[in-house]
PDB file of C-alpha atoms in Angstrom:
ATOM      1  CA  UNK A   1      90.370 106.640  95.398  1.00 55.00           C
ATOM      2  CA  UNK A   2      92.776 109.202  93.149  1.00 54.00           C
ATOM      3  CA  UNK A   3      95.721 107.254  94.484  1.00 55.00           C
ATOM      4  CA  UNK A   4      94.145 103.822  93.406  1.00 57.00           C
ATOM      5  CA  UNK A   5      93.370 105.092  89.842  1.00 54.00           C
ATOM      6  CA  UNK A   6      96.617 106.783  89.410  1.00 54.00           C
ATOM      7  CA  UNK A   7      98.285 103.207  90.297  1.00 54.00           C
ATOM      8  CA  UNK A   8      95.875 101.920  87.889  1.00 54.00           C
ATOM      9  CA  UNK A   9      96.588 104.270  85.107  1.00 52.00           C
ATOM     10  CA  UNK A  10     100.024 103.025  85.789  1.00 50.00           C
ATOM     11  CA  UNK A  11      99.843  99.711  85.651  1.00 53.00           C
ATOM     12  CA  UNK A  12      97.827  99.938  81.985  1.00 49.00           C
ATOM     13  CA  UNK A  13     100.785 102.409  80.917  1.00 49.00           C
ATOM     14  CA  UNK A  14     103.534 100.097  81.518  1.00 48.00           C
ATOM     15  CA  UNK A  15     101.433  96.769  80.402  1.00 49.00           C
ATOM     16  CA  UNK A  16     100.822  98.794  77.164  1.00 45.00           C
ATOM     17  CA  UNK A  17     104.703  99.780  76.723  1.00 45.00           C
ATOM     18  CA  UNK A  18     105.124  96.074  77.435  1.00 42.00           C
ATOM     19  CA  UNK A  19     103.405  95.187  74.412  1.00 46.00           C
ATOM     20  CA  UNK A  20     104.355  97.464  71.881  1.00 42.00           C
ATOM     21  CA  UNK A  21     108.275  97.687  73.350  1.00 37.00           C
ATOM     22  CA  UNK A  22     108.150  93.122  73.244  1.00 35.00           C
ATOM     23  CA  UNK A  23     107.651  92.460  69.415  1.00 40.00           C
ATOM     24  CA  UNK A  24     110.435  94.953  68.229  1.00 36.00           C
ATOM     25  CA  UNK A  25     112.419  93.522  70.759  1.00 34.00           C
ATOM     26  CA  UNK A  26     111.865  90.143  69.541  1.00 38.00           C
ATOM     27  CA  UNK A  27     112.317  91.384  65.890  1.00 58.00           C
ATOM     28  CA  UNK A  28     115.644  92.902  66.807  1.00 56.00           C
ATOM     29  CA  UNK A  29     116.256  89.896  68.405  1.00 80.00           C
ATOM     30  CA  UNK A  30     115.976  87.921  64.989  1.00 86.00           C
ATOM     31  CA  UNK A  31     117.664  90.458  62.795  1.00 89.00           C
ATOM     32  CA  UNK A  32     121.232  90.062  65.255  1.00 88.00           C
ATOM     33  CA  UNK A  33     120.511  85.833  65.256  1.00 91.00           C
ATOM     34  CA  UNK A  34     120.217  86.310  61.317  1.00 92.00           C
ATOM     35  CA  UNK A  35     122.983  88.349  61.060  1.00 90.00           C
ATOM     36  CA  UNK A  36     124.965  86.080  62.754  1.00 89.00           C
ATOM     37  CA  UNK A  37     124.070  83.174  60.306  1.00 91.00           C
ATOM     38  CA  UNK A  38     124.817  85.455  57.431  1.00 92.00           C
ATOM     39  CA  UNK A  39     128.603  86.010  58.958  1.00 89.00           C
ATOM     40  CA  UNK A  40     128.851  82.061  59.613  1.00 87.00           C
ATOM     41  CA  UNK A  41     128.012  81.609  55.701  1.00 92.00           C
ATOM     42  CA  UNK A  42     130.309  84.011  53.971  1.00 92.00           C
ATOM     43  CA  UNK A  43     132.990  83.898  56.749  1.00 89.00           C
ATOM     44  CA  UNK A  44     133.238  79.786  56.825  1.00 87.00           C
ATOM     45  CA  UNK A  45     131.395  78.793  53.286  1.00 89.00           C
ATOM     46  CA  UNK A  46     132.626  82.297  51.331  1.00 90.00           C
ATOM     47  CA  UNK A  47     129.630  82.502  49.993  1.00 92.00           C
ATOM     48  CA  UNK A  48     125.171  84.418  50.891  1.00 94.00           C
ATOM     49  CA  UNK A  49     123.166  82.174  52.429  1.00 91.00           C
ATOM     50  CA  UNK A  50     120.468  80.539  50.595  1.00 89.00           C
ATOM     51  CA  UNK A  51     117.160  81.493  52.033  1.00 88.00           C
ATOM     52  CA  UNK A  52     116.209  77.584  53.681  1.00 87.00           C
ATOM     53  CA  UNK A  53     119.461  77.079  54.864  1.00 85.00           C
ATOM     54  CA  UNK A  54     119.238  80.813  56.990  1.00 90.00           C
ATOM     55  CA  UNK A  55     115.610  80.445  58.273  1.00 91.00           C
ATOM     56  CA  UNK A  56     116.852  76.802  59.462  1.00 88.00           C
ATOM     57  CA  UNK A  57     120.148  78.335  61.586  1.00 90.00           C
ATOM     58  CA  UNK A  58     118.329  81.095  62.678  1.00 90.00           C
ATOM     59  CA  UNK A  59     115.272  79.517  64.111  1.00 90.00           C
ATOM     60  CA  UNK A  60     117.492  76.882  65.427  1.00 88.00           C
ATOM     61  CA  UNK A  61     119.149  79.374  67.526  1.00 90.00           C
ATOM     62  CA  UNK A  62     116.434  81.631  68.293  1.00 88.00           C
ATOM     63  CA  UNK A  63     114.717  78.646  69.570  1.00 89.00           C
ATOM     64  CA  UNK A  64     117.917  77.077  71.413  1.00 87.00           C
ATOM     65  CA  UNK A  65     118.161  74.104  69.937  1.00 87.00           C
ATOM     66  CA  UNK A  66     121.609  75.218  69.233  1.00 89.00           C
ATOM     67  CA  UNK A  67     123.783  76.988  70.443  1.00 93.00           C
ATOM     68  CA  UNK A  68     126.813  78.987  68.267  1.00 92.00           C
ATOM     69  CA  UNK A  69     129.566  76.755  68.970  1.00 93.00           C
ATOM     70  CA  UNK A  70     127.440  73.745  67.981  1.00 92.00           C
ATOM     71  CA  UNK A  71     126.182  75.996  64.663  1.00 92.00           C
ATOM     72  CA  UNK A  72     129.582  76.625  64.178  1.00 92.00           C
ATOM     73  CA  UNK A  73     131.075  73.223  64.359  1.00 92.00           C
ATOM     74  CA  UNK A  74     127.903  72.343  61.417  1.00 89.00           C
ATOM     75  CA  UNK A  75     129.573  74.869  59.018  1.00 91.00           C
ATOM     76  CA  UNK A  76     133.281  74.069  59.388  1.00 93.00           C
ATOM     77  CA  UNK A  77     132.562  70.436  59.469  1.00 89.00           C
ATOM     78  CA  UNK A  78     130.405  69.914  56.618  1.00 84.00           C
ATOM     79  CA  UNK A  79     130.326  68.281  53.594  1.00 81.00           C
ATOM     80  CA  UNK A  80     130.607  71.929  51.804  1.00 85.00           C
ATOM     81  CA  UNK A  81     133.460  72.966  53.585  1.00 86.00           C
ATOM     82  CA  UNK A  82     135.316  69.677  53.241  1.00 86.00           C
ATOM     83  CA  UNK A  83     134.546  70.058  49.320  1.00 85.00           C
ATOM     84  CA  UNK A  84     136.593  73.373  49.279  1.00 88.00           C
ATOM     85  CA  UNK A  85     140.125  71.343  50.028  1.00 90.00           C
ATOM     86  CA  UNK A  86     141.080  74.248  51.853  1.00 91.00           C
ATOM     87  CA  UNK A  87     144.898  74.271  52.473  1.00 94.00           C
ATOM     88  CA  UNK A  88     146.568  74.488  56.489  1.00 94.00           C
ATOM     89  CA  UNK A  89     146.703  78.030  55.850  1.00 95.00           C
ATOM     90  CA  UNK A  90     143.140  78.584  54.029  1.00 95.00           C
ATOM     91  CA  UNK A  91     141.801  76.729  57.295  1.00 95.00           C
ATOM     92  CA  UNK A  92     143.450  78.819  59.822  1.00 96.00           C
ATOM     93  CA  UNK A  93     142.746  82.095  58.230  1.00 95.00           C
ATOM     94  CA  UNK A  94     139.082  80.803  58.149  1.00 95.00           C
ATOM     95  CA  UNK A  95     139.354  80.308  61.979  1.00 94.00           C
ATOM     96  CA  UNK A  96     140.633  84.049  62.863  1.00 94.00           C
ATOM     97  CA  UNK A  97     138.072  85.218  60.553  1.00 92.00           C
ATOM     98  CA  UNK A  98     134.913  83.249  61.962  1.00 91.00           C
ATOM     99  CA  UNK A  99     136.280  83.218  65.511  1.00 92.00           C
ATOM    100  CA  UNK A 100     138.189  86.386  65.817  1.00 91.00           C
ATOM    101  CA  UNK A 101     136.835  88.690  63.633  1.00 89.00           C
ATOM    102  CA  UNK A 102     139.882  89.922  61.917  1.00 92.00           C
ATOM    103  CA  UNK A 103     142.587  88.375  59.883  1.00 94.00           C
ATOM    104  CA  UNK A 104     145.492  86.330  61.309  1.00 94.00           C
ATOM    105  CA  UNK A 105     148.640  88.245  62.204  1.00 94.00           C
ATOM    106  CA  UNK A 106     151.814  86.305  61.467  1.00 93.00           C
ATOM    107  CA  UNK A 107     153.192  84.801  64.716  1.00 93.00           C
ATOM    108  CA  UNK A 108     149.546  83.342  65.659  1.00 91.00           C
ATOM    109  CA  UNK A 109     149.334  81.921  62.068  1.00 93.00           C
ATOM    110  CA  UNK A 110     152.658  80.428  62.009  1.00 93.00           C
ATOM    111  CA  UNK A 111     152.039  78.821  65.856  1.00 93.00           C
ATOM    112  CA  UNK A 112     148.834  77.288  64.342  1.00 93.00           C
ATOM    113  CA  UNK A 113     150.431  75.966  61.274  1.00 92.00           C
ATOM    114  CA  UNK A 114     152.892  74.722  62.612  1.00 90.00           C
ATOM    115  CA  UNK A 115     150.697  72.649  64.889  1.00 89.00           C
ATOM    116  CA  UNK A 116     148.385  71.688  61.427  1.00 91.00           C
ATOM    117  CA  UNK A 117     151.488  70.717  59.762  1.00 89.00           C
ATOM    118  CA  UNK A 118     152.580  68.611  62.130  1.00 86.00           C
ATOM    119  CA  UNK A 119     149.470  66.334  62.025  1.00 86.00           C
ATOM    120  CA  UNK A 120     147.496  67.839  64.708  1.00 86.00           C
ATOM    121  CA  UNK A 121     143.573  67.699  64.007  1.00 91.00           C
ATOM    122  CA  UNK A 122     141.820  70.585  62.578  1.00 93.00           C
ATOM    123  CA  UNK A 123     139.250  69.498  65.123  1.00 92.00           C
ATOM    124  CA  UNK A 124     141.534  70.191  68.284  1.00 90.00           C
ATOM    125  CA  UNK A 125     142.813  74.329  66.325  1.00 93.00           C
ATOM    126  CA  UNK A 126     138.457  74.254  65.926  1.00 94.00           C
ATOM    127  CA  UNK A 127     138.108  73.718  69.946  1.00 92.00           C
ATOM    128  CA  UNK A 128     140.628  76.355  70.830  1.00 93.00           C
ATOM    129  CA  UNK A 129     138.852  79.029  68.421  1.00 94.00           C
ATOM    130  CA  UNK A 130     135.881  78.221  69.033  1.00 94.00           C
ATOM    131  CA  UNK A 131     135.866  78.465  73.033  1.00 93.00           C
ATOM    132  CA  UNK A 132     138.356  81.653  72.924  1.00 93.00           C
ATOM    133  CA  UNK A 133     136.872  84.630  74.678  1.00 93.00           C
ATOM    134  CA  UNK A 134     136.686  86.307  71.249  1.00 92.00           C
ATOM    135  CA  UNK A 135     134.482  84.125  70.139  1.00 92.00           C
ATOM    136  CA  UNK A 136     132.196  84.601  73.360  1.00 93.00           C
ATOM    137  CA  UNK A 137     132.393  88.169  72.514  1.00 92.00           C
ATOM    138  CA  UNK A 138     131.010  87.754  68.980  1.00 91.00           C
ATOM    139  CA  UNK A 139     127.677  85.758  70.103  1.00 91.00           C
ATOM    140  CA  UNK A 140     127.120  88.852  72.843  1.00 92.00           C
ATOM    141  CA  UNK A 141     126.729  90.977  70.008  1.00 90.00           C
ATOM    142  CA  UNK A 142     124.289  89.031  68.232  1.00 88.00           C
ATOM    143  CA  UNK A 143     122.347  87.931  71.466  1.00 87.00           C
ATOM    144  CA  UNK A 144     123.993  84.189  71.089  1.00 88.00           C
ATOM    145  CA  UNK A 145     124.681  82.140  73.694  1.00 91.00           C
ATOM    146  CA  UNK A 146     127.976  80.512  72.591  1.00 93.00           C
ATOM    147  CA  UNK A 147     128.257  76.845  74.283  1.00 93.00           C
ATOM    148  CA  UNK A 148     131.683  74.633  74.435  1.00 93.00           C
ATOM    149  CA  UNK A 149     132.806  72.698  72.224  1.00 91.00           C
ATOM    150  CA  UNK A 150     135.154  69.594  72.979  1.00 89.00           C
ATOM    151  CA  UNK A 151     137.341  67.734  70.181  1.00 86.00           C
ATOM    152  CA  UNK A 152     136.041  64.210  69.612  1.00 80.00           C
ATOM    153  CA  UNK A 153     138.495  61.474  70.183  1.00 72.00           C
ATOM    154  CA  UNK A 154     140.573  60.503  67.374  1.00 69.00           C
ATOM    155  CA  UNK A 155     139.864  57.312  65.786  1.00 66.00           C
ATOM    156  CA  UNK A 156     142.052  54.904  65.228  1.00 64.00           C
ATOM    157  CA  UNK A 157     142.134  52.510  62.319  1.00 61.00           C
ATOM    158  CA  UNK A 158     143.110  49.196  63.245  1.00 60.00           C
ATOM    159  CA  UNK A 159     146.431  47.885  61.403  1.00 62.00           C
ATOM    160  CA  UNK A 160     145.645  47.142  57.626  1.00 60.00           C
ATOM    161  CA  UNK A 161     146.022  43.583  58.098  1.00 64.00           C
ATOM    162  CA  UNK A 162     143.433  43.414  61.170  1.00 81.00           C
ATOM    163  CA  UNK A 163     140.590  45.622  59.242  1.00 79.00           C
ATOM    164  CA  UNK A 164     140.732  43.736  56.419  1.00 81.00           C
ATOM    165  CA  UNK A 165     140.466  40.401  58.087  1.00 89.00           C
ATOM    166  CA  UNK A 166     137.504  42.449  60.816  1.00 93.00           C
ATOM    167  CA  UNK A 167     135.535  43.374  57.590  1.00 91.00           C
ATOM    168  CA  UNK A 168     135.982  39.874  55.651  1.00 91.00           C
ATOM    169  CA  UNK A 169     134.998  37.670  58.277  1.00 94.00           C
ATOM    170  CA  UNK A 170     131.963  40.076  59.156  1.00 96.00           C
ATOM    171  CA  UNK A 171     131.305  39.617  54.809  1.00 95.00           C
ATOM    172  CA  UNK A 172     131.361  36.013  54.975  1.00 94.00           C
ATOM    173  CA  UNK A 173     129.213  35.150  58.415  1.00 95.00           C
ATOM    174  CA  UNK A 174     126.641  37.244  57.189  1.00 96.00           C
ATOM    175  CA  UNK A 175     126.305  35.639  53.976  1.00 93.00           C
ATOM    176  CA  UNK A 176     126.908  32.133  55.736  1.00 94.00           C
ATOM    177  CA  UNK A 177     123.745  33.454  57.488  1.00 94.00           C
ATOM    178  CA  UNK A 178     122.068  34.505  54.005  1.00 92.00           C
ATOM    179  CA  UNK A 179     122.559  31.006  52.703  1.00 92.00           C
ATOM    180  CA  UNK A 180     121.118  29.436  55.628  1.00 92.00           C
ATOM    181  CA  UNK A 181     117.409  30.788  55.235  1.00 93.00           C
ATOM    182  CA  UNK A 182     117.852  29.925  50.813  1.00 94.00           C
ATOM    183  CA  UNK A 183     118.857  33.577  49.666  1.00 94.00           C
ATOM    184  CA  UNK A 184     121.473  34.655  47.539  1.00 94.00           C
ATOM    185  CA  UNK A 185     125.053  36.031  48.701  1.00 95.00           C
ATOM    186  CA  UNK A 186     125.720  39.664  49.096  1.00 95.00           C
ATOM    187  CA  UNK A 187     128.659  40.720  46.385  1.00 93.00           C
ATOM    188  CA  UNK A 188     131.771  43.041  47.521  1.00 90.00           C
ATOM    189  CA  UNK A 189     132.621  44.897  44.727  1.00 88.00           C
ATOM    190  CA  UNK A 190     131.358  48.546  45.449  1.00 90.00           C
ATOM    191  CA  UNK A 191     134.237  50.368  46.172  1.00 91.00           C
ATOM    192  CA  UNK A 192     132.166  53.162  46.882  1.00 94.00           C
ATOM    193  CA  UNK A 193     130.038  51.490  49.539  1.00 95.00           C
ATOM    194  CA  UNK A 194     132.815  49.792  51.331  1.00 93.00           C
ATOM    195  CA  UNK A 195     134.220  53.535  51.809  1.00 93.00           C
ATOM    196  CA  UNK A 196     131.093  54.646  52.950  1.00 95.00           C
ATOM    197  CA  UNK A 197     131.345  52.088  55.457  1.00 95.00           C
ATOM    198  CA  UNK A 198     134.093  52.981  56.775  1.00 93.00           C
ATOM    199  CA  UNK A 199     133.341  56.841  56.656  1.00 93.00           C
ATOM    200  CA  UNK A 200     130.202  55.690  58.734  1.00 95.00           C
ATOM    201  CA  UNK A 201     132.489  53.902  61.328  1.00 94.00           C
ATOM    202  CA  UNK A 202     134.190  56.929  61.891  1.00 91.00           C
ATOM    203  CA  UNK A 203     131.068  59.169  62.210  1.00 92.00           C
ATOM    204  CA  UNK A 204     129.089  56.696  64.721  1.00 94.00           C
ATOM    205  CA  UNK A 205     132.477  57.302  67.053  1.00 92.00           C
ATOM    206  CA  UNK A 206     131.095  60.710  67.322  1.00 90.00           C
ATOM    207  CA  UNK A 207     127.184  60.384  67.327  1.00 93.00           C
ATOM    208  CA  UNK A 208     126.124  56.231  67.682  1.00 95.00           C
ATOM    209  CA  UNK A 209     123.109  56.791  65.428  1.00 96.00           C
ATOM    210  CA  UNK A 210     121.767  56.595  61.778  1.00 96.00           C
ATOM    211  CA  UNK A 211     121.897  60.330  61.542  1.00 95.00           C
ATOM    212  CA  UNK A 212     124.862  61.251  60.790  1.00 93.00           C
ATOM    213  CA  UNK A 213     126.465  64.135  63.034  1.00 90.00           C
ATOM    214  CA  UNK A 214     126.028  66.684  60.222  1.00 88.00           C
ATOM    215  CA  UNK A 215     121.956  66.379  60.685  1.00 91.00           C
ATOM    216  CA  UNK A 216     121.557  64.131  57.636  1.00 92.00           C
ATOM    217  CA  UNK A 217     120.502  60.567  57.052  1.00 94.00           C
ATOM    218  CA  UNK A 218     123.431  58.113  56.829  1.00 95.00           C
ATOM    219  CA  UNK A 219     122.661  57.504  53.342  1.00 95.00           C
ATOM    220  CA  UNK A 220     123.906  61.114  52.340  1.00 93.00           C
ATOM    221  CA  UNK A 221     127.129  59.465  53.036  1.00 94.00           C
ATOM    222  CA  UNK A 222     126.610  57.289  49.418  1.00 93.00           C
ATOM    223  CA  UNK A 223     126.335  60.153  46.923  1.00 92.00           C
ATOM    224  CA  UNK A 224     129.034  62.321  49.249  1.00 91.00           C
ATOM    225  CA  UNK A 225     131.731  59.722  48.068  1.00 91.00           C
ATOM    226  CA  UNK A 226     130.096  59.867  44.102  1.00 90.00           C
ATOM    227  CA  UNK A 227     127.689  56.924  44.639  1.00 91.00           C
ATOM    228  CA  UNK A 228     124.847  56.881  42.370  1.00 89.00           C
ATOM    229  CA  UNK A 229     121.466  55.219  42.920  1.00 89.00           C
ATOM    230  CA  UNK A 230     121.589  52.746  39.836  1.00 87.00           C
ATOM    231  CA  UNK A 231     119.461  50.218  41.703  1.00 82.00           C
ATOM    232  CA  UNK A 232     116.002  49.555  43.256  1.00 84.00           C
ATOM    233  CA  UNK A 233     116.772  51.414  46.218  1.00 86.00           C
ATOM    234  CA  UNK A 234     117.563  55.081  46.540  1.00 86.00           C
ATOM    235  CA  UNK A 235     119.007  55.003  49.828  1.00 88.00           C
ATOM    236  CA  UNK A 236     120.902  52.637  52.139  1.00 94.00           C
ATOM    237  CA  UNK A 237     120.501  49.595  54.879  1.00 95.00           C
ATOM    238  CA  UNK A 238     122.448  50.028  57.615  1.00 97.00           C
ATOM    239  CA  UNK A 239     123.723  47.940  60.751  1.00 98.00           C
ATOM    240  CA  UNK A 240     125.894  49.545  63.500  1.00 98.00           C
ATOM    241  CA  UNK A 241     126.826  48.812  66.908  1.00 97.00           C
ATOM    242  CA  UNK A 242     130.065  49.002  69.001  1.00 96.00           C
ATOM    243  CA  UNK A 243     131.844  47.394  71.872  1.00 92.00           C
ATOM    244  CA  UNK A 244     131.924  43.556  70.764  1.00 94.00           C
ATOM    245  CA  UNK A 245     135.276  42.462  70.312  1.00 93.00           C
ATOM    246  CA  UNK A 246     134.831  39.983  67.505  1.00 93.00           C
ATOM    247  CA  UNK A 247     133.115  39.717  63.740  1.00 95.00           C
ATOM    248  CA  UNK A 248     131.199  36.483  65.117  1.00 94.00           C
ATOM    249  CA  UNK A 249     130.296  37.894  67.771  1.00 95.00           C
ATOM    250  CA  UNK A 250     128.400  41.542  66.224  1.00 97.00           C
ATOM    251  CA  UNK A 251     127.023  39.705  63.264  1.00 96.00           C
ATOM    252  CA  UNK A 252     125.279  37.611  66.309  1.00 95.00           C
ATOM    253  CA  UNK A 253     124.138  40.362  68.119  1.00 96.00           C
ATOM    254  CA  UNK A 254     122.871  42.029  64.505  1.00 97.00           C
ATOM    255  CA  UNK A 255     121.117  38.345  63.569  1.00 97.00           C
ATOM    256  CA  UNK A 256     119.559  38.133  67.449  1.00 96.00           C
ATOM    257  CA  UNK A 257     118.164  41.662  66.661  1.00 96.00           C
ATOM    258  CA  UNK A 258     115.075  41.404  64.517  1.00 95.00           C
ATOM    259  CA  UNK A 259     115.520  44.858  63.192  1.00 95.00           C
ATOM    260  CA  UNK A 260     119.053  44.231  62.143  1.00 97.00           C
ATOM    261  CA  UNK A 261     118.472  40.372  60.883  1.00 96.00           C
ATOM    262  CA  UNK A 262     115.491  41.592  58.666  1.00 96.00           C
ATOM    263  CA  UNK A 263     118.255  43.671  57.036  1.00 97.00           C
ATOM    264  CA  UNK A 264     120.522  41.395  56.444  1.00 97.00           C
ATOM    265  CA  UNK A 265     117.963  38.962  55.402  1.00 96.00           C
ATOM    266  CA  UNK A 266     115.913  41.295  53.090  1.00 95.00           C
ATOM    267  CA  UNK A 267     115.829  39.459  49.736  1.00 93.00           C
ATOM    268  CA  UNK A 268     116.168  42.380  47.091  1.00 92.00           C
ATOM    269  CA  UNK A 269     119.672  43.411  48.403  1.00 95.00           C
ATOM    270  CA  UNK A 270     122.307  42.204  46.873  1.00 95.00           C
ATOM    271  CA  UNK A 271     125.368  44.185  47.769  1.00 96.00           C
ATOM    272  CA  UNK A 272     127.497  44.652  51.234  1.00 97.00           C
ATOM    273  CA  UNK A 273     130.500  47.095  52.660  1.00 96.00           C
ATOM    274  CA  UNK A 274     131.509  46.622  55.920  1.00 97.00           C
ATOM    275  CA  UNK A 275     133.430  49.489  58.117  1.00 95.00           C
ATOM    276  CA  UNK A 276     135.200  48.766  61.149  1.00 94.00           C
ATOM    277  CA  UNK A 277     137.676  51.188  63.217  1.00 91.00           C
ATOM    278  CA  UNK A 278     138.556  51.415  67.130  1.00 89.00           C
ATOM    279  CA  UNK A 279     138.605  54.835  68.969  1.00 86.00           C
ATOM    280  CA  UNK A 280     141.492  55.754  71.379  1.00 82.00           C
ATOM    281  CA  UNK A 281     140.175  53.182  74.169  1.00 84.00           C
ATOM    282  CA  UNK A 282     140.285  50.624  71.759  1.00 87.00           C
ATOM    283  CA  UNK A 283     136.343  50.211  71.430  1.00 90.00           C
ATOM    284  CA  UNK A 284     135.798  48.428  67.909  1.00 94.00           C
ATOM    285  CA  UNK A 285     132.808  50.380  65.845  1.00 94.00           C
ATOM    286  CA  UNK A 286     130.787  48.467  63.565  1.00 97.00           C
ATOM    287  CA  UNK A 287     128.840  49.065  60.150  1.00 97.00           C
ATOM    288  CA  UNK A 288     127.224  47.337  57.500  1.00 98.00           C
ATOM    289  CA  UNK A 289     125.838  48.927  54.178  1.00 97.00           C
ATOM    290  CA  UNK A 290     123.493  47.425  51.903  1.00 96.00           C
ATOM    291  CA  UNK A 291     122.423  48.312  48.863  1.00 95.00           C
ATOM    292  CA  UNK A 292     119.925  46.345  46.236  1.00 88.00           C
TER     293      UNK A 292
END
């Protein structure tokens, strides 16, 4: 009977320690994740993080949603970073910083510039920092599980000649289809929109969706470029598909789509860019922008 309520005793001991050791595990937990963000913004953005921007990393990791190679890719991809026109050099010595941990050293920044400078991606240097045992080493110590990261193809942009005739011929067949049900034709001359387009093309090679691969809604892509909302709208239509091989032939699929022809056919918008690029297997990637 002593034996039984020594085991007992036991038992409520180590359910007790349990409880009391869990929670300031779990808080030590979240200070090393929110450390980690902290080094992500001030090593990659040079700058604190603003309180919304670290409980959103943070919980996304804590929760593994992401992972740090994928949180990693948000900050040196995004719109923020891309706004700092960081030279080769800036870039790299970003990389051994965020990656590494320590500054570059001469014959490893030279190898990597020399790679930048001669037109390799910044993407394929990101992939090789990124999956580097140092790297791995860096998310032990904050409790992160680092992930892989692999380079998205390159895409290509058809010869000037082809995109141009791609994107007029998708203009004019779907305003050939706006005449036919009695509505007005879209107009061409936002500069701004037809970039955005294009910038869209580009993106839905990485991630085929609306959202663009930074987390944000493809209209984000407007007011990136210095788009203003001067219209009815704040915010964009948008049409996208890939793999058909001619402008006749995705303005069909888009009018055989009732989600895509009530676009096209909505009455209040009044302006069109079109995007079109190919990726290294020669896919064609489609967009359409409207704006009203």
């Amino acid at each position: 009977m002593k034996k039984i309520i020594k085991i007992i005793s036991l038992i409520l001991i180590i359910t007790i320690m349990f409880s009391i050791l869990m929670p300031v595990v779990a808080s030590a937990n979240t200070v090393l994740i929110r450390d980690f963000v902290t080094r992500m913004y001030v090593t990659a953005l040079g700058r604190e993080p603003d309180p919304g921007g670290l409980n959103f990393w943070s919980g996304h990791l804590q929760s593994g949603v992401l992972t740090g190679a994928q949180t990693a890719e948000h900050f040196i991809f995004s719109p923020e970073m891309a706004r700092r026109n960081l030279s080769n050099a800036q870039f790299i010595e970003i990389m051994y910083n965020t990656f590494f941990g320590r500054p570059s050293e001469s014959n490893g920044r030279n190898f990597w510039l020399n790679h930048l400078n001669n037109g390799v991606r910044r993407e394929i240097v990101f992939e090789e920092f990124v999956n580097s045992p140092e790297f791995a080493g860096i998310c032990n110590r904050y409790n992160i599980v680092r992930g892989h990261y692999v380079a998205p193809v390159a895409p290509v942009t058809p010869p000037e000649s082809e995109f141009e005739r791609f994107a007029n011929e998708v203009f004019q067949l779907t305003n050939i289809e706006r005449v036919k049900h009695g509505l007005s034709q879209f107009r061409n001359d936002n500069n701004i929109l037809n970039q955005a387009a294009m910038v869209r093309a580009e993106e839905i090679i990485r991630l085929f969706s609306h959202t663009r691969p930074d987390g944000r809604g493809h209209s984000t892509v407007y007011t990136d470029l210095g788009g203003r909302w001067t219209g009815r709208y704040i915010g964009l239509g948008e049409n996208i598909a890939h793999g058909y091989t001619t402008p006749d032939r995705v303005v069909q699929a888009w009018m055989n789509s009732p989600g895509h022809r009530a676009i096209i056919l909505m009455e209040d918008l009044t302006q069109l860019g079109v995007g079109v690029v190919r990726d290294a297997s020669g896919r064609l990637y489609w967009v359409q922008l409207f704006y009203g």
